[in-house]
Tab-separated table of N, CA, C and O in Angstrom:
chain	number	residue	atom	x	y	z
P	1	UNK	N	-56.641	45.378	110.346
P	1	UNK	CA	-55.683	46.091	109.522
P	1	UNK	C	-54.305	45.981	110.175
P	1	UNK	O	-54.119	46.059	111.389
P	2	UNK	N	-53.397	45.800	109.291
P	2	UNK	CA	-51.909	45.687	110.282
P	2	UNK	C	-51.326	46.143	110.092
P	2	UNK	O	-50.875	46.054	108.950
P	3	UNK	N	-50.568	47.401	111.346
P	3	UNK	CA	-50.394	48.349	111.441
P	3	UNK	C	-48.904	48.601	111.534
P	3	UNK	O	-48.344	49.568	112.051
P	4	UNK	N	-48.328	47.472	110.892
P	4	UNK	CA	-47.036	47.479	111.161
P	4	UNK	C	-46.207	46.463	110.186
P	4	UNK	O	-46.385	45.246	110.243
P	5	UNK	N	-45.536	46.910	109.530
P	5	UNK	CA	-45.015	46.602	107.958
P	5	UNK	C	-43.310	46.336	107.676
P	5	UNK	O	-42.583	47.322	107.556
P	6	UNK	N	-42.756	44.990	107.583
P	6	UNK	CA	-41.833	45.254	107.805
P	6	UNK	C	-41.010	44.995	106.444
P	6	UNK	O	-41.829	44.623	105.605
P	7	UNK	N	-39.587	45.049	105.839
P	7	UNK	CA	-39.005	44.598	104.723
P	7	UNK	C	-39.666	43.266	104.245
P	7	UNK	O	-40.294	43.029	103.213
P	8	UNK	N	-39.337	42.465	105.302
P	8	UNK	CA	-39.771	40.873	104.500
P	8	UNK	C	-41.010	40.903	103.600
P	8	UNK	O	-41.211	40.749	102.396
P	9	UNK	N	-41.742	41.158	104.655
P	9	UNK	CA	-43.508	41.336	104.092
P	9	UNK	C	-43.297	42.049	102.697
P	9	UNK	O	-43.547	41.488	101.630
P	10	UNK	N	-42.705	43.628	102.831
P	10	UNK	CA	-42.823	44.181	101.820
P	10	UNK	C	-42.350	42.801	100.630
P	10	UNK	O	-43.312	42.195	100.157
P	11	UNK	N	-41.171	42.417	100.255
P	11	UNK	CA	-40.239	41.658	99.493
P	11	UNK	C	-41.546	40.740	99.394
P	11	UNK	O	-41.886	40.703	98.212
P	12	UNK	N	-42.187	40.177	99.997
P	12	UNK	CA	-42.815	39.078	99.399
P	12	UNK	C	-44.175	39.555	99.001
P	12	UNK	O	-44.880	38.719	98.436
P	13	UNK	N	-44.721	40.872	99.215
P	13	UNK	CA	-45.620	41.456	98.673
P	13	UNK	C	-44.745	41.703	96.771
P	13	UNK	O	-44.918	41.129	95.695
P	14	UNK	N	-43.839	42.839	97.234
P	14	UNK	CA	-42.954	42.457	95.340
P	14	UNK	C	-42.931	41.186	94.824
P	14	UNK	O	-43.320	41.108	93.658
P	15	UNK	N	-42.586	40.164	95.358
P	15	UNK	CA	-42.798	38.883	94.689
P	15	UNK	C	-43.891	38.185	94.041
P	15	UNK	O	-43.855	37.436	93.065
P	16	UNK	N	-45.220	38.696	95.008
P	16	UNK	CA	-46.175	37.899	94.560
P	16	UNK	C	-47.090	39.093	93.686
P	16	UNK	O	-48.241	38.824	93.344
P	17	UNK	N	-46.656	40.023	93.459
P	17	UNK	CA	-46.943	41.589	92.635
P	17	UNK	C	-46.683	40.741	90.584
P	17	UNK	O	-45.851	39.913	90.216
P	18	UNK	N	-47.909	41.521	89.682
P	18	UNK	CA	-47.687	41.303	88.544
P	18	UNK	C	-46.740	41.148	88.102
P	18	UNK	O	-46.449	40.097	87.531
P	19	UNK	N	-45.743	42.406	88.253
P	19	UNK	CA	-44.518	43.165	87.954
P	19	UNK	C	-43.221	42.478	88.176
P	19	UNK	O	-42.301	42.369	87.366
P	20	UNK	N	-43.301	41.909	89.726
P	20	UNK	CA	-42.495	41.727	90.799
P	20	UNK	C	-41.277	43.066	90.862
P	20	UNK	O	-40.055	42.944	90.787
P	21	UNK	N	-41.904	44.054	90.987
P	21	UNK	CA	-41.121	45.394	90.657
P	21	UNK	C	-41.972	46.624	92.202
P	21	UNK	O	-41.404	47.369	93.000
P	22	UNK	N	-43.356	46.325	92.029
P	22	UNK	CA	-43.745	47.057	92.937
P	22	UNK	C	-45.282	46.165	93.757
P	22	UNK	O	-46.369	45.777	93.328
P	23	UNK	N	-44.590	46.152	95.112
P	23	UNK	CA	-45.528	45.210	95.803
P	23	UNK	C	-46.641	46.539	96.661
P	23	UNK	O	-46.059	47.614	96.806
P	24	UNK	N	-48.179	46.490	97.214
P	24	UNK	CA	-48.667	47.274	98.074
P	24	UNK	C	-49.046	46.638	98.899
P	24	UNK	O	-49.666	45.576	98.829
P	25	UNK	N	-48.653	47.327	99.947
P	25	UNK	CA	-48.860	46.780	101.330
P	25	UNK	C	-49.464	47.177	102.175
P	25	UNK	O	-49.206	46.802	103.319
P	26	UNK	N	-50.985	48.520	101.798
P	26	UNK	CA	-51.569	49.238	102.270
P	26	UNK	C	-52.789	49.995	101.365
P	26	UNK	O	-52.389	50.671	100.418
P	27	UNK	N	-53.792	49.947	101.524
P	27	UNK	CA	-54.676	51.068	101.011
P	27	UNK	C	-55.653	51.412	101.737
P	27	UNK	O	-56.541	50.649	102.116
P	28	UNK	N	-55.536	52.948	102.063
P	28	UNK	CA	-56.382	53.208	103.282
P	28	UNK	C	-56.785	54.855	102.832
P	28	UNK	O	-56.039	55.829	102.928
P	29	UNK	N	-58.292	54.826	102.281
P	29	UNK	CA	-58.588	55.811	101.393
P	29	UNK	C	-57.682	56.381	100.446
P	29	UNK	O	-57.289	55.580	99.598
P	30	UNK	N	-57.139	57.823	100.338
P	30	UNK	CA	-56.408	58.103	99.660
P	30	UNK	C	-54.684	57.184	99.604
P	30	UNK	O	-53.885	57.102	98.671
P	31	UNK	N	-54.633	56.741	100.702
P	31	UNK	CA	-53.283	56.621	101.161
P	31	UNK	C	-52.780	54.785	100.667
P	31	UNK	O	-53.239	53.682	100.965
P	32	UNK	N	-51.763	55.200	99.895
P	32	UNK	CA	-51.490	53.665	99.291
P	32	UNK	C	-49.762	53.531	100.151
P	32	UNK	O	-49.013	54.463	100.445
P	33	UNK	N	-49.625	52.556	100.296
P	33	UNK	CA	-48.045	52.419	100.785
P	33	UNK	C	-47.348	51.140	99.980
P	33	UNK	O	-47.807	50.037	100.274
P	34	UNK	N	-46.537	51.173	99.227
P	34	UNK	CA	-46.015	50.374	98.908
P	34	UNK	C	-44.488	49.952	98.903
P	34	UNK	O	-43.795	50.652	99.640
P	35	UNK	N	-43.976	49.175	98.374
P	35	UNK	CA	-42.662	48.849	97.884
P	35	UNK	C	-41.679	48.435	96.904
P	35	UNK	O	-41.718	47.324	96.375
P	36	UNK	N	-40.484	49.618	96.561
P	36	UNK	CA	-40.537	49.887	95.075
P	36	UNK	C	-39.099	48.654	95.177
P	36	UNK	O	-38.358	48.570	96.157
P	37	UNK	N	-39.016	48.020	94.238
P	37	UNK	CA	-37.220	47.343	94.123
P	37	UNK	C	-37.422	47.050	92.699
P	37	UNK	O	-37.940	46.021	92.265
P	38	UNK	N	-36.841	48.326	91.796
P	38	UNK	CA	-37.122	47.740	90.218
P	38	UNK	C	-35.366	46.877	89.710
P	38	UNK	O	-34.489	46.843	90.574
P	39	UNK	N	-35.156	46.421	88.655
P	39	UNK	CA	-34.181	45.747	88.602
P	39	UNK	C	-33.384	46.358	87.802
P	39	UNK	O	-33.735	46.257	86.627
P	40	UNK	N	-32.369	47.002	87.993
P	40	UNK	CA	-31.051	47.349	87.020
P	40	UNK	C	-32.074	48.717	86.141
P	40	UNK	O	-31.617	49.860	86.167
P	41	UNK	N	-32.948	48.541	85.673
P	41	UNK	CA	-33.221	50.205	84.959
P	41	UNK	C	-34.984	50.182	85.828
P	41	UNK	O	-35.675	49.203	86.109
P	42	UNK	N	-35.216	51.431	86.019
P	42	UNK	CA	-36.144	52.034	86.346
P	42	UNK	C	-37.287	52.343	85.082
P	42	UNK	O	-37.049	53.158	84.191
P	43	UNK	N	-38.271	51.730	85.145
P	43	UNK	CA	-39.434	52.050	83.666
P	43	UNK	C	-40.520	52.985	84.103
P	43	UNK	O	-41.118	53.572	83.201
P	44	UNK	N	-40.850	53.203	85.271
P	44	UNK	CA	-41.950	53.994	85.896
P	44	UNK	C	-42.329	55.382	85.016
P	44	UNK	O	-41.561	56.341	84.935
P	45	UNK	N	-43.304	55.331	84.542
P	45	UNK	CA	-44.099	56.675	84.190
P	45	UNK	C	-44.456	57.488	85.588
P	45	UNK	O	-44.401	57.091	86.752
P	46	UNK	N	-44.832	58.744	85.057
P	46	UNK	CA	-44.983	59.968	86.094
P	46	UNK	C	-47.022	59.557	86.945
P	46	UNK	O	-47.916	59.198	86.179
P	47	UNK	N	-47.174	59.653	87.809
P	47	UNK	CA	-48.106	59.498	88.694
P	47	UNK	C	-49.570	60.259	88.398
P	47	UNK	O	-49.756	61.330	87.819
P	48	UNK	N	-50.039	59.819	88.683
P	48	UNK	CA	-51.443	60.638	89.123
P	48	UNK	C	-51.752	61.604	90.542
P	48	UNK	O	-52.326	62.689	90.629
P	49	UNK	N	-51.144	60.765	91.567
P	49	UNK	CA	-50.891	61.535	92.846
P	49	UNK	C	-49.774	61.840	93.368
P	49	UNK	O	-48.770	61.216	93.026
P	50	UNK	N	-49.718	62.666	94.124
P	50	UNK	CA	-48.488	63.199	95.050
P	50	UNK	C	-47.798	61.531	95.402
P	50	UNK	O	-48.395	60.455	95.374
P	51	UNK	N	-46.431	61.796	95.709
P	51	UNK	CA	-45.874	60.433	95.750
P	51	UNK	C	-45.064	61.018	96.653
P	51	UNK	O	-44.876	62.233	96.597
P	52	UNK	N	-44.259	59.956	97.956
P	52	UNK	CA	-43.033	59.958	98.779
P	52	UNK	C	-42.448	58.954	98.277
P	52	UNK	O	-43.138	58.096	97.727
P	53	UNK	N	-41.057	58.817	98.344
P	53	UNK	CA	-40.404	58.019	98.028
P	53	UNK	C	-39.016	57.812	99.529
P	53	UNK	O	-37.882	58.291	99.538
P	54	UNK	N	-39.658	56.990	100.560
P	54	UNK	CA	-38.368	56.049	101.408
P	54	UNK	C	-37.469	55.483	101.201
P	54	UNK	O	-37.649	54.270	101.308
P	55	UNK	N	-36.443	55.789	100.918
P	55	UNK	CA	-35.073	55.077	100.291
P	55	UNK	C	-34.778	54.106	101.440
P	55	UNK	O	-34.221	54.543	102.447
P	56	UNK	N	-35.218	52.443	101.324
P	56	UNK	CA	-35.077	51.527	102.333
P	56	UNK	C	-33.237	51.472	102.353
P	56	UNK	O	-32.481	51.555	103.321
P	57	UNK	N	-32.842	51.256	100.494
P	57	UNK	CA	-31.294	50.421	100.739
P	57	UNK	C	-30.802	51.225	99.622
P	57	UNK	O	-31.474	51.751	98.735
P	58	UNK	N	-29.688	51.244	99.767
P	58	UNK	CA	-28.957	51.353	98.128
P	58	UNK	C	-28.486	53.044	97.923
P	58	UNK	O	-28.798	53.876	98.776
P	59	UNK	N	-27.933	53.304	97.047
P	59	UNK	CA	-27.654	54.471	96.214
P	59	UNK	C	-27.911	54.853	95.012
P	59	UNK	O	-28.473	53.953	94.388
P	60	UNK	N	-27.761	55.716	94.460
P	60	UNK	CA	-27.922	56.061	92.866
P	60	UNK	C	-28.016	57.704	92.747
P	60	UNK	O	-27.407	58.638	93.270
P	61	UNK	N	-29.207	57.567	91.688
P	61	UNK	CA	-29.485	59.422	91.392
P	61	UNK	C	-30.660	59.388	90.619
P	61	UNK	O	-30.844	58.686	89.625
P	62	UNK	N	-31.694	60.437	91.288
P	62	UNK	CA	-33.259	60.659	91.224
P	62	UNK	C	-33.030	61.516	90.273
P	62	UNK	O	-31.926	62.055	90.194
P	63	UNK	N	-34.130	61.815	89.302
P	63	UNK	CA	-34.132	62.553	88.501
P	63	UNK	C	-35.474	62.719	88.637
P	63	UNK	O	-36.328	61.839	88.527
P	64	UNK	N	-35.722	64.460	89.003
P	64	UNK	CA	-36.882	65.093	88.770
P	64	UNK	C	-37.051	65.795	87.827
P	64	UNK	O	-36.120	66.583	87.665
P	65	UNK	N	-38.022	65.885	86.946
P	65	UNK	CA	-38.408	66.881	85.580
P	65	UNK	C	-36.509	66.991	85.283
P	65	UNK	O	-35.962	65.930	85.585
P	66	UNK	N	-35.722	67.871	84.865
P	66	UNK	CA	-34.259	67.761	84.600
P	66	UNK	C	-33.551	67.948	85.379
P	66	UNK	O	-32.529	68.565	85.076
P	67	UNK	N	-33.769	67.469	86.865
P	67	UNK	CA	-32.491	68.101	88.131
P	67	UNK	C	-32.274	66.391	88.203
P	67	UNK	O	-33.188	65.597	87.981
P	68	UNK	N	-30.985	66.031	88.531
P	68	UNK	CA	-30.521	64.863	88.957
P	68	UNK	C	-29.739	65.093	90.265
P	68	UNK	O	-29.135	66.121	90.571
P	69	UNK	N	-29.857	63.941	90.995
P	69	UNK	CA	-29.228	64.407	92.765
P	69	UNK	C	-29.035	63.237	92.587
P	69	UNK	O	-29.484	62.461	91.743
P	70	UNK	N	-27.918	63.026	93.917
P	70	UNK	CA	-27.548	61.858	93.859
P	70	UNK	C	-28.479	61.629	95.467
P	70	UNK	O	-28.737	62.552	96.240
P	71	UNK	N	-28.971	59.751	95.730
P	71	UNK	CA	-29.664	60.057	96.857
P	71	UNK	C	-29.242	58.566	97.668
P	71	UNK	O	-28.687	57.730	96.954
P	72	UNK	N	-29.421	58.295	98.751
P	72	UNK	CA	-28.626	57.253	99.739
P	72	UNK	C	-29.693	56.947	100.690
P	72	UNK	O	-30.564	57.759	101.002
P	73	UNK	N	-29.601	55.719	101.156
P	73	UNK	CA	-30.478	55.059	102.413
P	73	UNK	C	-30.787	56.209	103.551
P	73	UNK	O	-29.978	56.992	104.048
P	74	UNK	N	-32.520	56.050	103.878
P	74	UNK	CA	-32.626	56.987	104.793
P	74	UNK	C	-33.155	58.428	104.141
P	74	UNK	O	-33.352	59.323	104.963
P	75	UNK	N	-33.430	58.765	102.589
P	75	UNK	CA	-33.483	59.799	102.375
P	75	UNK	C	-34.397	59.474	102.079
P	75	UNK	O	-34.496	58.276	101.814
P	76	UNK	N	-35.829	60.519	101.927
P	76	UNK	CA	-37.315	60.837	101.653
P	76	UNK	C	-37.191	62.036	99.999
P	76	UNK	O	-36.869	63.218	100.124
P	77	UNK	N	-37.443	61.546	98.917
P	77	UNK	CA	-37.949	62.304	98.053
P	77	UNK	C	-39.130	62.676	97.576
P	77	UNK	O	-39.704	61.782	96.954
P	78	UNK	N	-39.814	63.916	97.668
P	78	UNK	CA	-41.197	64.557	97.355
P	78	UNK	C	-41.493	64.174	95.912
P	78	UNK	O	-40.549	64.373	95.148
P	79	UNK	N	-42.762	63.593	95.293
P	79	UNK	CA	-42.906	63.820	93.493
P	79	UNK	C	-44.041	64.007	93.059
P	79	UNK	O	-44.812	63.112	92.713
P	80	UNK	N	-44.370	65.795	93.018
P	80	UNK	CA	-45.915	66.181	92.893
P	80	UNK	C	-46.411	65.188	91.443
P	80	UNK	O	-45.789	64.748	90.477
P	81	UNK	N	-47.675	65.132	91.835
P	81	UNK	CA	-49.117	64.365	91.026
P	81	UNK	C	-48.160	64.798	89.672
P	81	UNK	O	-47.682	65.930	89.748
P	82	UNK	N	-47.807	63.947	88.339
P	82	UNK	CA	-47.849	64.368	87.091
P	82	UNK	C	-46.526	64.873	86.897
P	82	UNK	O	-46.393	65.495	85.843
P	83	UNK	N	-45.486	64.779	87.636
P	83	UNK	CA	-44.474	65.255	86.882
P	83	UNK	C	-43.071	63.923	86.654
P	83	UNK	O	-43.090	62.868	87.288
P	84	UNK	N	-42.251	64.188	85.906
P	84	UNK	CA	-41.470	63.199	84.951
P	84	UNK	C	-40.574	62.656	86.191
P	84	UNK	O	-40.007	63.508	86.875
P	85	UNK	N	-40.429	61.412	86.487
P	85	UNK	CA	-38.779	61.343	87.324
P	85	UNK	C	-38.844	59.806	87.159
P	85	UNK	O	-39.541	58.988	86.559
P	86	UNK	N	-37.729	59.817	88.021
P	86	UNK	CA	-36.718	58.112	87.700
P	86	UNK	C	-35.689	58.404	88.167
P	86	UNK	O	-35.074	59.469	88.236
P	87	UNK	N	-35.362	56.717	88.734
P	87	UNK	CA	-33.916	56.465	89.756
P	87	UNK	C	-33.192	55.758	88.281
P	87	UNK	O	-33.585	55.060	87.347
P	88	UNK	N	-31.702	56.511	88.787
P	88	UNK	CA	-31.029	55.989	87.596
P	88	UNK	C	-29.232	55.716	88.231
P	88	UNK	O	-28.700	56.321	89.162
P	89	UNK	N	-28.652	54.680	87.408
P	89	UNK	CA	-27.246	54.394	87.981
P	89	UNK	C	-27.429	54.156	89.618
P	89	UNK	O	-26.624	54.578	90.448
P	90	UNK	N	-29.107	53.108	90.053
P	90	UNK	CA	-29.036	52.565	90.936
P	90	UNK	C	-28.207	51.638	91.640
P	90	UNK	O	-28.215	50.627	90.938
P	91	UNK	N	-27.445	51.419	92.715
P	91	UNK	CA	-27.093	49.677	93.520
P	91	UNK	C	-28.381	48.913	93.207
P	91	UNK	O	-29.571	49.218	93.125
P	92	UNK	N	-27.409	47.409	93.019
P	92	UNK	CA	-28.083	46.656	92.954
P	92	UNK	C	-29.559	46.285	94.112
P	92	UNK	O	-30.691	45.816	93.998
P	93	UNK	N	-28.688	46.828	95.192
P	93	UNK	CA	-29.784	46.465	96.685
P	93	UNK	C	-30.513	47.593	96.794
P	93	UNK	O	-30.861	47.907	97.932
P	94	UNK	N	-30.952	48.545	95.542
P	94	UNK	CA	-31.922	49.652	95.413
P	94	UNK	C	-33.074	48.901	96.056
P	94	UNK	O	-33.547	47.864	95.592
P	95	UNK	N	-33.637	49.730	97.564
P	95	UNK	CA	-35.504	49.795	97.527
P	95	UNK	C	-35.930	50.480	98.143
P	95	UNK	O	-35.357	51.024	99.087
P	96	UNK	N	-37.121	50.667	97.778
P	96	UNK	CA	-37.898	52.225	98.431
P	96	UNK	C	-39.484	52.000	98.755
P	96	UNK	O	-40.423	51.934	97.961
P	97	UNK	N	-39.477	51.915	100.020
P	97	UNK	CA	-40.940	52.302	100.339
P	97	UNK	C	-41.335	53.359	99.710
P	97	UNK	O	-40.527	54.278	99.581
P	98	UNK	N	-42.889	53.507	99.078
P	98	UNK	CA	-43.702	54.547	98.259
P	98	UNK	C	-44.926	54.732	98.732
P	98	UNK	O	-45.776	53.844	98.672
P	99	UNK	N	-45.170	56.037	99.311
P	99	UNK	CA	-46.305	56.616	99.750
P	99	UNK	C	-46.962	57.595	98.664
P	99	UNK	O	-46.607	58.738	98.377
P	100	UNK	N	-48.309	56.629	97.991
P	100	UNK	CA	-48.833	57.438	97.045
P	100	UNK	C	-50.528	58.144	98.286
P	100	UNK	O	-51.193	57.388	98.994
P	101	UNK	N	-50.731	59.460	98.173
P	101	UNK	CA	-51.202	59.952	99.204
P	101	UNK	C	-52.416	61.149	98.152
P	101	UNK	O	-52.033	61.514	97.041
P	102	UNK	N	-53.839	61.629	98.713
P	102	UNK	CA	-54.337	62.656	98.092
P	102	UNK	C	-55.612	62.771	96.853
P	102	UNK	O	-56.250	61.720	96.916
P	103	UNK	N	-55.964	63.333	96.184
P	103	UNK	CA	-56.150	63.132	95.287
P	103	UNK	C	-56.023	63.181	93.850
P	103	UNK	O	-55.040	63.826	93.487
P	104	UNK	N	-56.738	62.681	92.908
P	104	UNK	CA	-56.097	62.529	91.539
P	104	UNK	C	-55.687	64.371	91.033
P	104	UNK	O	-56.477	65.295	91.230
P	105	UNK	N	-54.497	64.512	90.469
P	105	UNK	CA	-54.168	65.517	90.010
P	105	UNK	C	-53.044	66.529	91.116
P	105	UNK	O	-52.596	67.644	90.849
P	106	UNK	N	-52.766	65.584	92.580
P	106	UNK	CA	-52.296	66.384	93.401
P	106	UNK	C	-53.026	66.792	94.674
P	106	UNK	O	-54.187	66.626	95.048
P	107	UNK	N	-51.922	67.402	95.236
P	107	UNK	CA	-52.808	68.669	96.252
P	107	UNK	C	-52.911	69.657	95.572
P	107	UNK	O	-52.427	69.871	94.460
P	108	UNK	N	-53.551	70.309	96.215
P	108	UNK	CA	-53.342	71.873	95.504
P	108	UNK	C	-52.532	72.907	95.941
P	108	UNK	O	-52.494	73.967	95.318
């Protein structure tokens, strides 16, 4: 298992991904790790599990259920199991490591 994950890898995990939108670079029971770089608009539906979101590059503004923040490289956003959000009025060099973690429906 390799325990150590860096941009490139991620980027060419997105590349060789259905989507080329979200590559995974980890699944280890509950715990998925991936890498998000969607292009110019964000399409993502709301989750099944608890989600982290690693802001690798870029700027914009997260939108949870109706709060919008604006958020920058280096910042960690929480997104319980099932609820509505999306990055919006991203940089182009938007990407985000994604830690989907738990089980279906959340923690409790």
């Amino acid at each position: 298992m390799n325990e150590r994950f860096s941009v490139q890898a991620a980027l060419r995990a997105v590349a060789r991904s259905d989507d080329r939108v979200y590559g995974i670079m980890l699944e280890h029971g509950t715990l998925e790790l991936g890498f998000y770089q969607p292009a110019k608009v964000d399409r993502q539906q709301s989750h099944d599990r608890d989600e982290v979101y690693i802001i690798q590059n870029g700027t914009g503004y997260f939108v949870l259920r109706t709060k919008r923040e604006p958020f920058e490289s280096g910042d960690a956003l929480f997104v319980p199991a099932g609820v509505e959000h999306r990055f919006e009025d991203f940089s182009d060099d938007f990407a985000a490591w994604v830690i989907f973690y738990g089980p279906m429906g959340g923690e409790p």
